[in-house]
XYZ file of C-alpha atoms in Angstrom:
693
model
C 1.483 1.996 46.271
C 4.489 -0.286 45.700
C 8.040 0.956 45.114
C 9.363 -1.133 42.185
C 12.609 0.740 41.384
C 14.391 3.878 42.601
C 11.858 6.662 42.138
C 9.337 4.347 40.410
C 6.051 3.355 42.043
C 3.214 1.063 40.969
C -0.431 1.307 41.945
C -2.524 -1.757 41.011
C -6.131 -0.759 40.330
C -8.943 -3.255 39.816
C -8.636 -6.632 38.085
C -5.528 -6.594 35.889
C -5.260 -7.920 32.339
C -2.684 -10.534 31.400
C -1.237 -8.811 28.326
C 0.282 -5.363 28.875
C 3.398 -3.529 27.667
C 5.262 -3.963 30.977
C 4.489 -7.675 31.142
C 5.834 -8.143 27.613
C 8.892 -5.885 27.867
C 12.096 -7.244 26.352
C 14.471 -6.778 29.288
C 14.242 -6.005 32.979
C 14.741 -2.545 34.433
C 18.308 -1.277 34.219
C 19.595 -0.076 37.601
C 21.429 3.217 37.782
C 23.361 4.555 40.744
C 22.721 8.064 39.499
C 18.948 7.579 39.652
C 19.210 6.146 43.146
C 20.881 9.352 44.299
C 18.206 11.689 42.922
C 15.627 13.131 45.286
C 12.227 11.463 45.104
C 9.585 14.159 44.629
C 6.477 11.989 44.257
C 5.418 12.346 47.872
C 4.738 16.039 47.394
C 2.995 15.511 44.040
C 0.956 12.338 44.428
C -0.796 10.387 47.107
C -3.154 7.477 46.666
C -5.990 9.754 47.767
C -5.343 11.982 44.724
C -5.819 9.133 42.237
C -9.357 8.092 41.340
C -10.509 4.776 39.843
C -13.752 3.132 38.845
C -14.690 0.119 36.724
C -17.917 -0.577 34.842
C -19.280 -2.693 32.007
C -17.638 -0.231 29.623
C -14.120 -0.606 31.044
C -12.295 1.436 33.646
C -11.394 5.055 34.316
C -8.337 6.466 36.085
C -8.257 10.068 37.332
C -5.007 11.870 38.133
C -4.263 15.390 39.388
C -3.393 18.278 37.070
C -2.362 21.593 38.577
C -2.848 25.066 37.191
C 0.115 26.028 34.990
C 1.206 22.415 34.541
C 2.071 21.271 30.992
C 2.097 17.691 29.689
C 4.210 16.061 26.978
C 4.647 12.563 25.590
C 2.102 9.982 24.339
C 4.549 8.346 21.948
C 5.242 9.386 18.389
C 3.092 12.439 17.650
C 3.280 14.405 14.413
C 0.843 17.195 15.250
C 0.741 17.461 19.054
C 3.659 18.499 21.249
C 2.255 20.326 24.290
C -0.733 18.060 24.988
C -2.242 20.101 27.813
C -5.990 20.559 27.334
C -6.242 18.022 24.499
C -7.896 14.639 24.067
C -5.638 11.903 22.677
C -6.591 8.368 21.645
C -3.834 5.757 21.963
C -4.712 3.793 18.824
C -2.069 2.191 16.586
C -2.488 3.530 13.066
C -0.569 3.873 9.815
C -1.911 7.459 9.544
C -0.179 9.358 12.353
C -0.597 12.800 10.766
C -3.574 13.823 12.931
C -4.158 15.578 16.238
C -6.249 12.669 17.537
C -3.411 10.638 19.053
C -3.435 7.935 16.349
C 0.160 6.954 15.750
C 2.598 4.307 14.605
C 3.672 4.235 18.244
C 1.074 5.596 20.679
C 2.425 5.288 24.214
C 0.152 5.748 27.258
C 2.931 7.619 29.052
C 3.284 11.331 29.739
C 5.586 13.647 31.636
C 4.867 16.934 33.346
C 6.711 20.206 33.771
C 6.178 19.605 37.502
C 8.771 16.833 37.291
C 7.032 13.451 37.151
C 5.854 10.841 34.636
C 2.808 8.554 34.447
C 2.436 5.250 32.576
C -0.954 3.559 32.237
C 0.103 -0.031 31.596
C -2.453 -1.074 29.000
C -2.510 -2.383 25.444
C -6.052 -1.054 25.018
C -6.905 2.002 22.930
C -7.041 4.295 25.955
C -8.288 7.870 25.646
C -6.554 10.604 27.652
C -8.513 13.755 28.555
C -5.789 16.178 29.584
C -7.706 18.859 31.451
C -10.892 20.766 30.702
C -13.237 17.816 31.328
C -15.998 19.120 33.628
C -18.257 16.961 35.810
C -21.520 17.895 37.454
C -19.971 17.814 40.925
C -16.972 20.000 40.062
C -16.592 22.922 42.458
C -15.625 26.381 41.308
C -16.801 28.753 38.627
C -16.429 28.089 34.927
C -14.472 30.814 33.148
C -15.952 31.588 29.722
C -15.805 34.337 27.137
C -18.305 37.006 28.098
C -20.292 36.930 24.858
C -20.262 34.318 22.122
C -22.999 35.952 20.068
C -20.486 37.754 17.886
C -18.340 34.697 17.197
C -17.242 34.388 13.571
C -15.582 30.968 13.716
C -16.219 27.612 15.339
C -12.991 28.039 17.325
C -14.406 31.201 18.893
C -17.840 29.679 19.325
C -16.559 26.636 21.192
C -13.864 28.477 23.134
C -13.838 27.804 26.876
C -11.214 27.755 29.536
C -13.035 24.882 31.185
C -13.906 24.243 34.821
C -11.723 25.524 37.625
C -11.063 21.963 38.827
C -8.525 20.262 36.524
C -7.603 16.611 36.133
C -6.277 13.979 33.755
C -8.942 11.389 32.971
C -7.925 8.117 31.308
C -10.700 6.025 29.743
C -9.518 2.420 29.231
C -12.059 0.358 27.270
C -12.843 -3.291 28.090
C -10.280 -3.613 30.896
C -11.474 -3.902 34.488
C -8.209 -2.686 35.918
C -4.737 -1.335 35.174
C -1.367 -0.820 36.770
C -0.428 2.861 37.057
C 3.316 3.547 37.203
C 4.574 6.860 38.590
C 8.085 8.111 37.808
C 9.759 10.690 40.022
C 11.797 13.614 38.729
C 12.953 15.906 40.255
C 12.529 17.464 36.788
C 10.896 16.438 33.530
C 14.013 14.963 31.948
C 14.791 12.864 35.026
C 11.267 11.404 34.867
C 11.901 10.469 31.215
C 15.221 8.912 32.167
C 13.628 6.840 34.935
C 11.038 5.609 32.438
C 13.736 4.643 29.930
C 15.809 2.840 32.550
C 12.724 1.069 33.880
C 12.133 -0.068 30.272
C 15.629 -1.610 30.312
C 17.806 1.337 29.276
C 18.115 2.913 25.872
C 19.406 0.981 22.870
C 23.048 1.172 21.797
C 23.262 0.684 18.012
C 26.333 -0.760 16.334
C 28.472 2.194 15.353
C 27.895 1.556 11.630
C 24.168 2.061 12.253
C 24.816 5.768 12.855
C 26.426 6.231 9.425
C 24.458 6.737 6.189
C 21.883 4.214 4.934
C 20.412 3.768 1.448
C 17.504 1.695 0.125
C 17.251 0.742 -3.542
C 14.340 0.239 -5.945
C 11.835 -2.308 -4.648
C 12.390 -4.769 -7.525
C 16.167 -4.502 -7.690
C 18.002 -7.796 -7.910
C 21.658 -8.510 -7.257
C 22.888 -7.028 -10.555
C 21.064 -3.687 -10.208
C 21.898 -3.362 -6.524
C 25.597 -3.919 -7.075
C 25.623 -1.333 -9.867
C 24.302 1.473 -7.659
C 26.380 0.305 -4.691
C 29.552 0.557 -6.808
C 28.517 4.010 -8.007
C 28.381 5.264 -4.391
C 31.863 3.918 -3.675
C 33.342 5.241 -6.946
C 31.946 8.709 -6.192
C 33.058 8.691 -2.513
C 29.496 9.035 -1.244
C 29.326 7.730 2.331
C 27.055 4.749 2.969
C 27.229 1.824 5.400
C 23.858 0.081 5.285
C 22.068 -1.026 2.104
C 18.376 -1.893 2.213
C 16.690 -4.456 -0.019
C 12.979 -3.831 -0.440
C 10.217 -6.477 -1.064
C 11.704 -7.815 -4.304
C 14.340 -9.902 -2.515
C 11.622 -12.449 -1.622
C 9.596 -14.870 -3.771
C 6.432 -13.585 -2.035
C 6.161 -10.290 -0.223
C 2.448 -9.523 0.446
C 2.268 -11.753 2.467
C 5.879 -12.886 2.976
C 7.600 -16.141 2.070
C 10.952 -15.239 3.714
C 12.627 -17.026 0.791
C 15.272 -15.433 -1.438
C 14.043 -14.813 -5.002
C 15.895 -17.321 -7.230
C 15.869 -15.104 -10.331
C 16.705 -11.738 -8.777
C 19.202 -13.282 -6.352
C 20.344 -16.604 -7.855
C 23.279 -16.783 -5.415
C 22.458 -14.784 -2.248
C 25.701 -15.731 -0.524
C 27.820 -14.506 -3.445
C 25.815 -11.270 -3.601
C 26.183 -10.644 0.134
C 29.910 -11.380 -0.079
C 30.326 -8.759 -2.832
C 28.400 -6.203 -0.781
C 30.554 -6.988 2.260
C 33.738 -6.551 0.222
C 32.584 -3.007 -0.568
C 31.874 -2.372 3.127
C 28.065 -2.592 3.076
C 25.816 -4.198 5.671
C 22.527 -5.400 4.162
C 19.080 -4.729 5.617
C 16.100 -6.839 4.493
C 12.493 -5.632 4.237
C 9.708 -7.894 5.454
C 6.514 -8.055 7.449
C 5.323 -10.738 9.856
C 2.332 -11.948 7.808
C 3.366 -15.404 6.598
C 2.438 -16.612 3.086
C 1.045 -20.151 2.531
C 4.138 -20.937 0.422
C 6.522 -20.017 3.244
C 8.334 -22.874 5.021
C 7.178 -21.193 8.233
C 3.481 -21.446 7.384
C 2.878 -24.977 8.667
C 4.800 -24.663 11.958
C 3.242 -21.238 12.705
C -0.363 -22.042 11.783
C -1.424 -23.385 15.224
C 0.383 -20.423 16.824
C -1.410 -17.711 14.820
C -4.546 -15.593 14.997
C -7.939 -16.504 13.532
C -7.794 -13.895 10.732
C -5.355 -13.595 7.853
C -3.693 -10.604 6.211
C -3.035 -10.799 2.465
C -3.797 -14.531 2.786
C -0.974 -14.837 5.303
C -0.888 -15.949 8.913
C -0.589 -13.433 11.744
C 1.764 -15.234 14.159
C 1.168 -14.730 17.857
C 4.645 -13.495 18.685
C 3.768 -13.148 22.360
C 4.204 -16.947 22.511
C 7.825 -18.028 23.149
C 7.447 -20.959 20.743
C 6.253 -18.697 17.901
C 9.161 -16.308 18.487
C 11.593 -19.226 18.598
C 10.363 -20.674 15.284
C 10.406 -17.257 13.652
C 13.905 -16.353 14.900
C 15.513 -19.743 14.221
C 14.207 -19.858 10.660
C 15.454 -16.323 9.989
C 18.852 -17.096 11.486
C 19.278 -20.224 9.366
C 17.651 -19.322 6.038
C 17.443 -15.531 5.771
C 20.075 -13.697 7.811
C 23.113 -15.137 6.065
C 26.524 -13.510 6.637
C 26.217 -9.908 5.502
C 22.553 -9.454 6.546
C 22.941 -7.141 9.507
C 19.412 -5.887 10.155
C 15.752 -5.890 9.132
C 13.032 -3.421 8.191
C 9.744 -4.507 9.814
C 6.866 -3.111 7.781
C 3.073 -3.087 8.167
C 3.047 -4.145 11.826
C 0.823 -1.166 12.696
C -2.838 -0.948 11.641
C -4.818 0.512 8.755
C -7.665 2.412 10.376
C -9.309 4.138 7.408
C -11.296 3.183 4.292
C -10.148 -0.313 3.231
C -8.580 -2.023 6.264
C -5.839 -4.382 5.114
C -4.778 -5.548 8.572
C -6.449 -7.981 10.974
C -9.565 -6.718 12.778
C -9.767 -5.828 16.461
C -12.186 -8.734 16.939
C -9.409 -11.227 16.100
C -8.455 -13.843 18.660
C -4.973 -15.212 19.286
C -3.800 -18.407 21.028
C -2.282 -16.380 23.889
C -5.717 -14.983 24.719
C -5.078 -11.558 23.193
C -7.684 -9.943 20.996
C -6.925 -7.882 17.897
C -6.879 -4.576 19.766
C -4.183 -5.753 22.164
C -2.194 -7.407 19.375
C -2.191 -4.233 17.275
C -0.693 -2.374 20.233
C 1.945 -5.005 20.994
C 2.770 -6.538 17.596
C 5.462 -3.953 16.811
C 7.485 -4.527 20.012
C 6.954 -8.309 19.905
C 8.080 -8.439 16.263
C 11.205 -6.466 17.130
C 11.955 -8.883 19.966
C 11.629 -11.894 17.647
C 14.102 -10.463 15.131
C 16.518 -9.428 17.875
C 16.687 -13.098 18.818
C 18.216 -13.746 15.374
C 21.378 -11.905 16.446
C 21.405 -12.536 20.175
C 23.167 -15.972 20.065
C 26.146 -14.508 18.164
C 26.352 -11.416 20.339
C 26.063 -9.124 17.314
C 24.213 -5.837 17.617
C 21.664 -4.790 15.013
C 19.883 -1.547 14.099
C 16.777 -1.673 11.972
C 13.558 0.032 10.955
C 10.031 -0.602 12.201
C 6.590 0.828 11.561
C 5.019 0.295 14.984
C 5.979 0.646 18.609
C 4.470 1.087 22.045
C 5.553 1.440 25.663
C 8.790 -0.068 27.070
C 10.522 0.290 23.667
C 13.719 2.116 24.682
C 16.012 -0.984 24.605
C 14.791 -2.066 21.152
C 17.295 -0.978 18.451
C 14.698 -0.067 15.845
C 13.815 3.317 14.378
C 10.267 4.268 13.407
C 9.341 5.486 9.922
C 6.131 6.224 8.017
C 4.505 6.281 4.598
C 3.215 9.823 5.232
C 5.684 12.427 4.017
C 5.133 15.970 5.292
C 8.488 17.492 6.239
C 7.169 19.563 9.151
C 5.309 16.547 10.538
C 8.570 14.617 10.302
C 10.384 17.215 12.404
C 7.631 17.200 15.045
C 7.839 13.397 15.169
C 11.599 13.667 15.707
C 10.951 16.021 18.621
C 8.160 14.040 20.315
C 9.587 10.508 20.020
C 12.180 11.136 22.724
C 9.552 11.718 25.417
C 8.566 8.032 25.277
C 11.717 6.007 24.603
C 11.271 5.982 20.820
C 13.477 6.793 17.821
C 12.333 8.274 14.505
C 13.844 8.779 11.056
C 12.625 11.589 8.777
C 13.794 9.503 5.829
C 14.231 11.061 2.389
C 12.321 9.749 -0.622
C 11.583 11.745 -3.768
C 11.239 15.548 -3.726
C 9.487 18.233 -5.756
C 12.593 20.389 -6.070
C 16.325 20.248 -5.491
C 15.861 22.690 -2.627
C 13.395 20.326 -0.941
C 15.903 17.496 -1.398
C 18.591 19.554 0.350
C 16.271 20.530 3.213
C 15.112 16.967 3.806
C 18.658 15.567 3.703
C 19.750 18.255 6.170
C 17.117 17.055 8.619
C 17.832 13.362 8.170
C 21.561 13.750 8.861
C 20.535 15.028 12.309
C 18.337 12.043 13.134
C 18.734 8.580 14.718
C 18.934 6.841 11.336
C 20.130 8.814 8.303
C 18.101 6.925 5.705
C 17.717 7.658 1.974
C 14.762 5.538 0.899
C 14.817 5.259 -2.908
C 12.451 2.282 -2.937
C 10.621 3.635 -5.992
C 13.612 5.259 -7.706
C 15.987 3.495 -10.064
C 18.714 6.075 -9.509
C 19.606 8.057 -6.368
C 17.279 11.053 -5.914
C 20.106 13.577 -6.215
C 20.654 12.483 -9.825
C 17.026 13.129 -10.750
C 14.289 14.333 -8.396
C 11.423 13.556 -10.803
C 10.303 9.960 -10.277
C 9.192 9.270 -13.867
C 12.361 10.715 -15.377
C 14.534 9.020 -12.767
C 13.160 5.606 -13.648
C 13.635 6.367 -17.349
C 17.343 7.192 -16.705
C 16.716 10.800 -17.767
C 19.089 12.432 -15.269
C 19.282 16.113 -14.349
C 21.898 18.214 -16.172
C 22.970 19.748 -12.822
C 23.335 16.345 -11.149
C 27.089 16.717 -10.497
C 26.546 19.946 -8.551
C 23.673 18.427 -6.586
C 25.703 15.293 -5.868
C 28.533 17.436 -4.475
C 26.154 19.125 -2.011
C 24.690 15.785 -0.943
C 28.186 14.361 -0.461
C 29.093 17.261 1.842
C 25.923 16.732 3.902
C 26.637 13.004 4.190
C 30.187 13.841 5.261
C 28.795 16.159 7.945
C 26.880 13.180 9.300
C 30.003 11.035 9.240
C 31.968 13.694 11.110
C 29.375 13.555 13.908
C 29.342 9.756 14.351
C 31.644 9.726 17.456
C 29.497 12.423 19.091
C 26.269 10.574 18.228
C 27.629 7.220 19.367
C 28.526 8.691 22.750
C 25.050 10.262 23.019
C 23.562 6.801 22.455
C 25.852 5.375 25.149
C 24.346 7.899 27.565
C 20.930 6.716 26.383
C 21.911 3.119 27.118
C 23.382 3.662 30.578
C 21.644 6.822 31.820
C 18.342 6.816 29.907
C 19.075 10.246 28.397
C 17.321 10.521 24.985
C 19.870 11.342 22.257
C 17.263 13.302 20.254
C 14.798 15.367 22.236
C 12.575 18.411 22.503
C 14.248 21.452 24.154
C 11.668 21.437 26.964
C 13.406 18.345 28.363
C 16.531 20.391 29.058
C 14.624 23.562 29.984
C 11.279 22.642 31.620
C 11.339 25.840 33.655
C 11.280 27.969 30.486
C 7.703 28.375 29.117
C 9.156 29.658 25.842
C 10.205 26.086 25.028
C 6.755 24.534 25.522
C 5.344 25.399 22.115
C 8.476 24.839 19.999
C 7.670 22.699 16.949
C 10.682 22.950 14.662
C 13.929 22.796 16.646
C 15.424 19.991 18.699
C 18.397 18.887 20.753
C 20.938 16.302 19.551
C 22.842 15.052 22.561
C 23.742 17.500 25.281
C 25.322 20.176 23.144
C 23.657 20.612 19.724
C 20.482 22.551 18.943
C 19.246 21.959 15.375
C 16.860 24.351 13.606
C 15.831 22.910 10.215
C 14.636 24.995 7.302
C 11.962 23.885 4.860
C 11.642 24.275 1.099
C 10.961 27.900 0.189
C 12.601 29.287 3.348
C 15.965 31.036 3.497
C 15.548 32.459 6.976
C 13.744 31.531 10.150
C 13.345 32.469 13.796
C 15.139 30.314 16.366
C 14.545 30.363 20.087
C 17.788 29.829 22.005
C 17.265 28.509 25.557
C 19.263 29.683 28.535
C 23.062 29.741 28.186
C 25.412 30.802 25.433
C 25.240 29.359 21.894
C 27.513 29.397 18.851
C 26.173 28.995 15.314
C 28.223 26.126 13.883
C 28.919 27.500 10.393
C 29.659 31.134 11.291
C 30.929 30.678 14.881
C 28.786 33.671 15.851
C 27.988 33.787 19.565
C 24.489 34.428 20.958
C 23.216 34.721 24.494
C 20.321 32.429 25.391
C 16.702 33.124 26.353
C 16.095 35.092 23.188
C 14.647 34.582 19.712
C 16.955 35.347 16.813
C 16.551 35.360 13.039
C 19.020 33.265 11.066
C 19.596 33.134 7.338
C 20.868 30.082 5.492
C 21.003 29.252 1.798
C 19.551 25.975 0.530
C 22.836 24.102 1.063
C 23.167 24.850 4.782
C 21.160 23.968 7.907
C 21.434 26.212 10.966
C 22.562 24.458 14.117
C 24.075 25.713 17.334
C 26.647 24.429 19.809
C 26.274 25.055 23.511
C 28.903 27.353 25.025
C 31.337 25.289 27.081
C 31.041 22.262 24.817
C 33.870 20.305 23.234
C 32.560 19.012 19.903
C 34.695 16.173 18.447
C 34.531 16.203 14.644
C 35.863 13.185 12.774
C 37.530 13.155 9.387
C 34.722 11.671 7.250
C 35.083 8.117 5.957
C 32.931 6.506 3.260
C 32.056 3.598 5.563
C 32.951 2.202 8.963
C 34.852 -1.031 9.385
C 35.576 -3.030 12.509
C 39.042 -1.437 12.602
C 38.089 2.157 11.790
C 39.890 4.712 13.949
C 38.303 8.170 13.856
C 40.751 11.073 13.582
C 39.232 13.871 15.641
C 39.557 17.624 15.649
C 37.963 18.909 18.845
C 36.253 22.278 18.560
C 36.127 24.050 21.931
C 33.294 26.563 22.262
C 34.142 29.479 24.505
C 36.958 30.267 26.942
C 37.440 28.522 30.250
C 37.921 24.924 31.363
C 35.753 22.285 29.673
C 35.557 18.528 29.272
C 33.595 15.953 27.265
C 33.515 12.154 27.031
C 33.475 9.731 24.108
C 32.274 6.145 24.400
C 34.717 3.546 23.106
C 34.182 -0.181 22.511
C 34.349 -2.665 19.626
C 31.288 -0.986 18.096
C 29.597 -4.207 16.981
C 28.995 -6.765 19.733
C 27.398 -7.011 23.160
C 30.813 -7.202 24.860
C 30.142 -3.766 26.368
C 27.454 -5.421 28.535
C 30.262 -7.427 30.166
C 32.273 -4.297 30.924
C 34.454 -4.278 27.792
C 34.244 -0.574 27.086
C 35.822 2.683 28.102
C 35.467 6.446 27.911
C 37.870 8.889 26.324
C 37.928 12.075 28.370
C 38.603 15.264 26.406
C 39.873 18.184 28.482
C 40.527 21.796 27.611
C 41.850 24.675 29.661
C 42.681 28.169 28.513
C 46.278 27.926 29.702
C 47.197 24.285 29.118
C 45.281 23.579 25.902
C 43.692 20.223 25.137
C 44.387 16.681 26.270
C 42.778 13.243 26.082
C 42.829 10.389 28.594
C 41.190 6.985 28.723
C 39.028 5.432 31.434
C 37.761 1.845 31.518
C 38.584 -1.272 29.525
C 37.897 -0.682 25.853
C 38.890 -3.630 23.616
C 40.236 -1.238 20.969
C 41.051 2.400 20.415
C 38.416 4.041 18.256
C 39.620 7.646 18.446
C 42.789 9.564 17.701
C 42.727 13.231 18.681
C 44.733 15.222 16.148
C 44.080 18.708 17.477
C 41.965 21.249 19.359
C 40.466 24.447 17.977
C 39.180 27.227 20.227
C 35.999 28.945 19.010
C 35.421 32.280 20.723
C 33.785 34.971 18.623
C 32.735 37.204 21.504
């Protein structure tokens, strides 16, 4: 077993494959003095003698220990599975993640345990994880079963079994004759996650405008229609920073030409200049499949796979030359001034009925087959588009429909075509276990109440995205798609717009807090959005939570869904204040909260200082946030805000600082600066003590 970083160990088993997530990661591991100082608990949990391995014509199998009472979390973006203990999960990339099978836009062969460690199986194969309950003939110990199944009235009862006394994790890796197994020390679950994120290269730090509101217009909008709706948002003081153009901006989109449409956008530079004057950054939709009419087709053809998608090439973006061609063309011809980011669609895999994507039997010039490429195409595609902005030092923040392991440094947020609200919340909770980000974006809704509930969730997510790609008008003006596109707007649209504006302003007031949470993600590996079990792994009451999540260190969000006006909320250990009412609750209890359709319940940890900014409609390079700091509970407290230019990679060269916020009962509040920030982003205008006890 080889120590490869503080608290990170690698065990090479069998004959290794050339193409794996670790070998194709974007950046090297990010060192952290804090991680170096943590105790290393792997010696007491793992030894080489406790890890089994065998290879055969089928592939290879890894066996790892699993103790009684141990619970496992992770496996990438999961919409139906949170506590994975006792389940079987298949790490297959799919555009249908709404199953309990493991299929996902971003399946990650990484898990963490409540015993305080993490495990990564470094493979791009569709590995299957058996997470306990898999009995072999030579297992010792009695099997515990229900006494009598004769009276069973359901298949669940009929098949019920607690499994063999001996427990293990069994990983079935097809085709491969060997894998690297990476072990991440704790000492607790969240520290294991942080080590994994730092080993991936540290979390991403978006440009600060990326944490404001985003809007996507109708898929066939041209310059004229886009500018009309963009002006409406500004005239009505509705916050928005990023504007997304859907497939219609190109001459060909399935597959892609990467050429501006001459009729819809006769003068792209003039259009982008007008959007910039209004304070918008533009995001462009595309996918990697390259149309025969694209200028990239000829150069990429010898660097592409042997199957096409929608008549387009599938470039082998694991090849440096393919990435260079792709990035240089985009930088010169596509990403003109004003294009700040991209939406990378269809880089996952269609696994049902009519498969539109390339088959697993495909071959690529790098030596990958289609199975490996499906697993790695999402991260490789993100890397290629990041190279568009890298030479200028500009940060970007986009959308993507596929990911895998080692993704934490990649500034892209996952999304999906599926649309169940509860699934979206579970995805938001599970993504943080594996260095992923997720947006529960808002499209059309069946009722105004559903619109409110979905917007409430999205404003507490990594990317607050309103995706009106099939709506002519914003969804708050008309929720019915047919009527919306016929300009038949709702009579109550002004009232609905006012509620939406307030929710968007809530998001804008939280931008400094969110930006600082992402800075902790970048430097410390701490996920900004995460399941409560990460903060409270010793509390079994958190293991099964499926509809509440942490935002940063101090906020616990408990969304409501259409048709609900009250819900139960489990509050972990410590004191908590409900944000809207300031009511105080002790932790380690379940409470019932009531909230009308215009309000989402969320709670602030006792002892927190929550900086709330005066909302702005959009963020400029010179924006200074005026902060009112709400102090929750008596005593002495402090918090920190990250401060830099908000747009470039200068922070990587040390051009950043922290604003320390202090509060004491007797002296009140103060702010001081640490570091070398190139500008002052924050002005503290006051402190407010919240103490309802």
